[in-house]
PDB file of N, CA and C in Angstrom:
ATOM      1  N   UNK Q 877      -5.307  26.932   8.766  1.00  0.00           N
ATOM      2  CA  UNK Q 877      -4.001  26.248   8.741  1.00  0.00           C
ATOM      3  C   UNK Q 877      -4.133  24.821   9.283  1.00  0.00           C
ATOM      4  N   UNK Q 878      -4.528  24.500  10.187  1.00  0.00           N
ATOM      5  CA  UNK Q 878      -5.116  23.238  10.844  1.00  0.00           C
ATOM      6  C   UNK Q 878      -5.542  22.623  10.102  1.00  0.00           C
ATOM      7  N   UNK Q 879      -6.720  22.845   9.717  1.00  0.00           N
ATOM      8  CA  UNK Q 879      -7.325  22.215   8.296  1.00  0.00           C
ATOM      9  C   UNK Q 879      -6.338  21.437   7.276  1.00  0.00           C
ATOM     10  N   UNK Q 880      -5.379  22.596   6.822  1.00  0.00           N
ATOM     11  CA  UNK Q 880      -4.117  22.042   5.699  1.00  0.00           C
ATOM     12  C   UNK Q 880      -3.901  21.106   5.993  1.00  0.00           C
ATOM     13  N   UNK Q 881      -2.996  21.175   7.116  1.00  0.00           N
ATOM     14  CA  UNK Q 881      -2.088  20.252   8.043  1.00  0.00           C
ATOM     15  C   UNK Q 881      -2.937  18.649   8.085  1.00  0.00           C
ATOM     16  N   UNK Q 882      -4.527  18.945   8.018  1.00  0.00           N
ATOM     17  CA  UNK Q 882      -4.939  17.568   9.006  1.00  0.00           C
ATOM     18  C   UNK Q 882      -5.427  16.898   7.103  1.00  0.00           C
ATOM     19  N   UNK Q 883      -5.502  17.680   5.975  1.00  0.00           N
ATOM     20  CA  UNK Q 883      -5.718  17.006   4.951  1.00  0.00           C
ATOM     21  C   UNK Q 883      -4.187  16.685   4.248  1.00  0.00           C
ATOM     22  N   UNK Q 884      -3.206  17.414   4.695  1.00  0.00           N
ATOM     23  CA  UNK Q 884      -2.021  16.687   4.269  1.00  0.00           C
ATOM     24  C   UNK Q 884      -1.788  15.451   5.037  1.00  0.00           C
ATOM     25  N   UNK Q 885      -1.515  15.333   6.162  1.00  0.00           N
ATOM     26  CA  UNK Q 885      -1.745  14.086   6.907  1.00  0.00           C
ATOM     27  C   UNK Q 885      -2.861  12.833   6.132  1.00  0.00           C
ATOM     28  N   UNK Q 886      -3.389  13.434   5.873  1.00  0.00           N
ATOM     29  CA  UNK Q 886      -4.496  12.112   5.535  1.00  0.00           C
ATOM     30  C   UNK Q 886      -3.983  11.950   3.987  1.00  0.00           C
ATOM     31  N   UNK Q 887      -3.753  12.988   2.819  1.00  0.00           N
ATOM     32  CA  UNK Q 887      -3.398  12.446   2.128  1.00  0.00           C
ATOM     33  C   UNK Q 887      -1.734  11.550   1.895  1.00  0.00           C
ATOM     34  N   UNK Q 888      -1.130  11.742   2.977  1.00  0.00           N
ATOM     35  CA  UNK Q 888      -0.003  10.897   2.844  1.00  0.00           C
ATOM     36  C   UNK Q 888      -0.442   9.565   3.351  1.00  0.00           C
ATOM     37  N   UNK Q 889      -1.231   9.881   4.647  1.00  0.00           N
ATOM     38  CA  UNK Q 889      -2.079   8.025   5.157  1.00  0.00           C
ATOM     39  C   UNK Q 889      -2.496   7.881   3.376  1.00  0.00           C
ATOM     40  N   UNK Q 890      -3.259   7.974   2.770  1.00  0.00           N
ATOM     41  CA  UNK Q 890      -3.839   7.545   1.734  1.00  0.00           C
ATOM     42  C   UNK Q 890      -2.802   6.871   1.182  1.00  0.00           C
ATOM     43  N   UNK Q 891      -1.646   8.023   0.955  1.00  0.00           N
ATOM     44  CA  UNK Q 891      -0.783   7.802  -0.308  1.00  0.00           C
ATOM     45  C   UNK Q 891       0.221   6.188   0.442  1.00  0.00           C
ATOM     46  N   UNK Q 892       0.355   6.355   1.549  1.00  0.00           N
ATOM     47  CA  UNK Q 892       1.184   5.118   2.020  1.00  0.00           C
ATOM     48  C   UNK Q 892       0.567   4.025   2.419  1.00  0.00           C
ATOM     49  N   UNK Q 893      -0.503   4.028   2.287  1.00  0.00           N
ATOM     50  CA  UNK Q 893      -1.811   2.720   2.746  1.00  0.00           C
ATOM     51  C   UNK Q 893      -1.983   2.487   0.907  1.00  0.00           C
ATOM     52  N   UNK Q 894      -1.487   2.684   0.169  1.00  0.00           N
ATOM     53  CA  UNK Q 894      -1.917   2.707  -1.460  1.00  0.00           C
ATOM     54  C   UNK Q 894      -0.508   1.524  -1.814  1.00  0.00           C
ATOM     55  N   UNK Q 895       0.222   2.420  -1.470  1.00  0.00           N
ATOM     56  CA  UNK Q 895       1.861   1.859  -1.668  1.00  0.00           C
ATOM     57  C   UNK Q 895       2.300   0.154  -0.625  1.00  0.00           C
ATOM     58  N   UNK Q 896       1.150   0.520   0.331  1.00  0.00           N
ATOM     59  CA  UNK Q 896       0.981  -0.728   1.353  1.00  0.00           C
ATOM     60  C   UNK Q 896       0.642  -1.767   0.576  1.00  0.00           C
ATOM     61  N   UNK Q 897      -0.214  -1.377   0.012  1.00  0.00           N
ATOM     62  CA  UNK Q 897      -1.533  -2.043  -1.048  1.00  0.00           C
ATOM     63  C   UNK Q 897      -1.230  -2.795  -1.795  1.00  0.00           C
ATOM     64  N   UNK Q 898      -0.276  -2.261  -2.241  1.00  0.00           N
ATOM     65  CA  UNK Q 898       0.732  -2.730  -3.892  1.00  0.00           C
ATOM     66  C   UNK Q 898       1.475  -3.277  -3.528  1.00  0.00           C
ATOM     67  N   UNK Q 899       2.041  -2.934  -2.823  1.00  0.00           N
ATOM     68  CA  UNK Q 899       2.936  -4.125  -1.723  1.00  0.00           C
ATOM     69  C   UNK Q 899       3.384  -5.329  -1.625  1.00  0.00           C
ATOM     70  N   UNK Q 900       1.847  -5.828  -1.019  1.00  0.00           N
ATOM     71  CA  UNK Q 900       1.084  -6.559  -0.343  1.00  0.00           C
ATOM     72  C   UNK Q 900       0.603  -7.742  -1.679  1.00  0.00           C
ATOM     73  N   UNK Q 901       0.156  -7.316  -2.753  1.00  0.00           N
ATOM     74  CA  UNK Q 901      -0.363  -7.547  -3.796  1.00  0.00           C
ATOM     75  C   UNK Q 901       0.538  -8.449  -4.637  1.00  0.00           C
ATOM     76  N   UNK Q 902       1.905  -7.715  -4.748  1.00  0.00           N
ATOM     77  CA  UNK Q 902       2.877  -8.342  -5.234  1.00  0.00           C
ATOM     78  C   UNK Q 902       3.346  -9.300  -4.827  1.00  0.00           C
ATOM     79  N   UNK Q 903       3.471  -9.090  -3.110  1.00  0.00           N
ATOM     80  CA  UNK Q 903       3.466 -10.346  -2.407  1.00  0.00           C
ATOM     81  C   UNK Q 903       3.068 -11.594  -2.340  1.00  0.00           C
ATOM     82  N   UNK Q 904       1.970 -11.424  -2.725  1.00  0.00           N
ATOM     83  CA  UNK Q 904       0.697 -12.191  -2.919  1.00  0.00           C
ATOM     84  C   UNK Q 904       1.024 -13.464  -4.256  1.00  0.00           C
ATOM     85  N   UNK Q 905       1.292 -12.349  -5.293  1.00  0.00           N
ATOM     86  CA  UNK Q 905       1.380 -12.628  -6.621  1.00  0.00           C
ATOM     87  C   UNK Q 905       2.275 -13.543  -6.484  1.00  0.00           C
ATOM     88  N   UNK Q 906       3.923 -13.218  -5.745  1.00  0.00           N
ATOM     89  CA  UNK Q 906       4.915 -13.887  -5.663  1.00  0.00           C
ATOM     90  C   UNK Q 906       4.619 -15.264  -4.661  1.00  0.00           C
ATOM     91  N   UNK Q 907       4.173 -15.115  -4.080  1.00  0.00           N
ATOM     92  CA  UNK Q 907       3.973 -16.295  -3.287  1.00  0.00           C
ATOM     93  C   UNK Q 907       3.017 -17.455  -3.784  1.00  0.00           C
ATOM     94  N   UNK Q 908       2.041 -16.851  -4.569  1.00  0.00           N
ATOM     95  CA  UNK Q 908       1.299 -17.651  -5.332  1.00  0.00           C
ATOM     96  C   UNK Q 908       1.975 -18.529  -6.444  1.00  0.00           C
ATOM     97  N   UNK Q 909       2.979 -17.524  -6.814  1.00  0.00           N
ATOM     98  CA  UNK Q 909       3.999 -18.429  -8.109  1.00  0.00           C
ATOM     99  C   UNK Q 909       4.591 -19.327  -8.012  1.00  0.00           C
ATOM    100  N   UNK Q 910       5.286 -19.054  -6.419  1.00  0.00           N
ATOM    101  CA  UNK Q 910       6.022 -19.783  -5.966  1.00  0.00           C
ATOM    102  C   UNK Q 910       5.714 -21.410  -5.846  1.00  0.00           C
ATOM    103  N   UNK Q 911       4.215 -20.955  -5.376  1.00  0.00           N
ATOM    104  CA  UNK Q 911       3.177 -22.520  -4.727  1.00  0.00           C
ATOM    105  C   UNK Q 911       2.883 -23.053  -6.217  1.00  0.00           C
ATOM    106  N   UNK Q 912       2.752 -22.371  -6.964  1.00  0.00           N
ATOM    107  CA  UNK Q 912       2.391 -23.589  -8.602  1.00  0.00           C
ATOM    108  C   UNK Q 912       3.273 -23.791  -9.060  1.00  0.00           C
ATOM    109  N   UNK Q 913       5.004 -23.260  -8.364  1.00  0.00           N
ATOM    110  CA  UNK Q 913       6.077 -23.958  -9.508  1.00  0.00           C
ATOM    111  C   UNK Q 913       6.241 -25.310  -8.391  1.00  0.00           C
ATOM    112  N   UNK Q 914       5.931 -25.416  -7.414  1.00  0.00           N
ATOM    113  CA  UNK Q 914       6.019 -26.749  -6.152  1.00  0.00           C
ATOM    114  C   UNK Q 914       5.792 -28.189  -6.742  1.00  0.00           C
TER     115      UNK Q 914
END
């Protein structure tokens, strides 16, 4: 049971460090757009 518990945990870290990711990315994207319409 422990086991379960400690690979569900990690796959939600995964799944929300992914979603961080994409995020972050878009962010990126947008801010970059921003600086070449300047």
């Amino acid at each position: 049971m422990e086991r379960f518990l400690t690979l569900t945990l990690l796959w939600k870290l995964f799944h929300f460090l992914a979603v961080v990711n994409e995020t972050i990315s878009q962010l990126i994207e947008l801010t970059l757009a921003i600086d070449l319409k300047k």
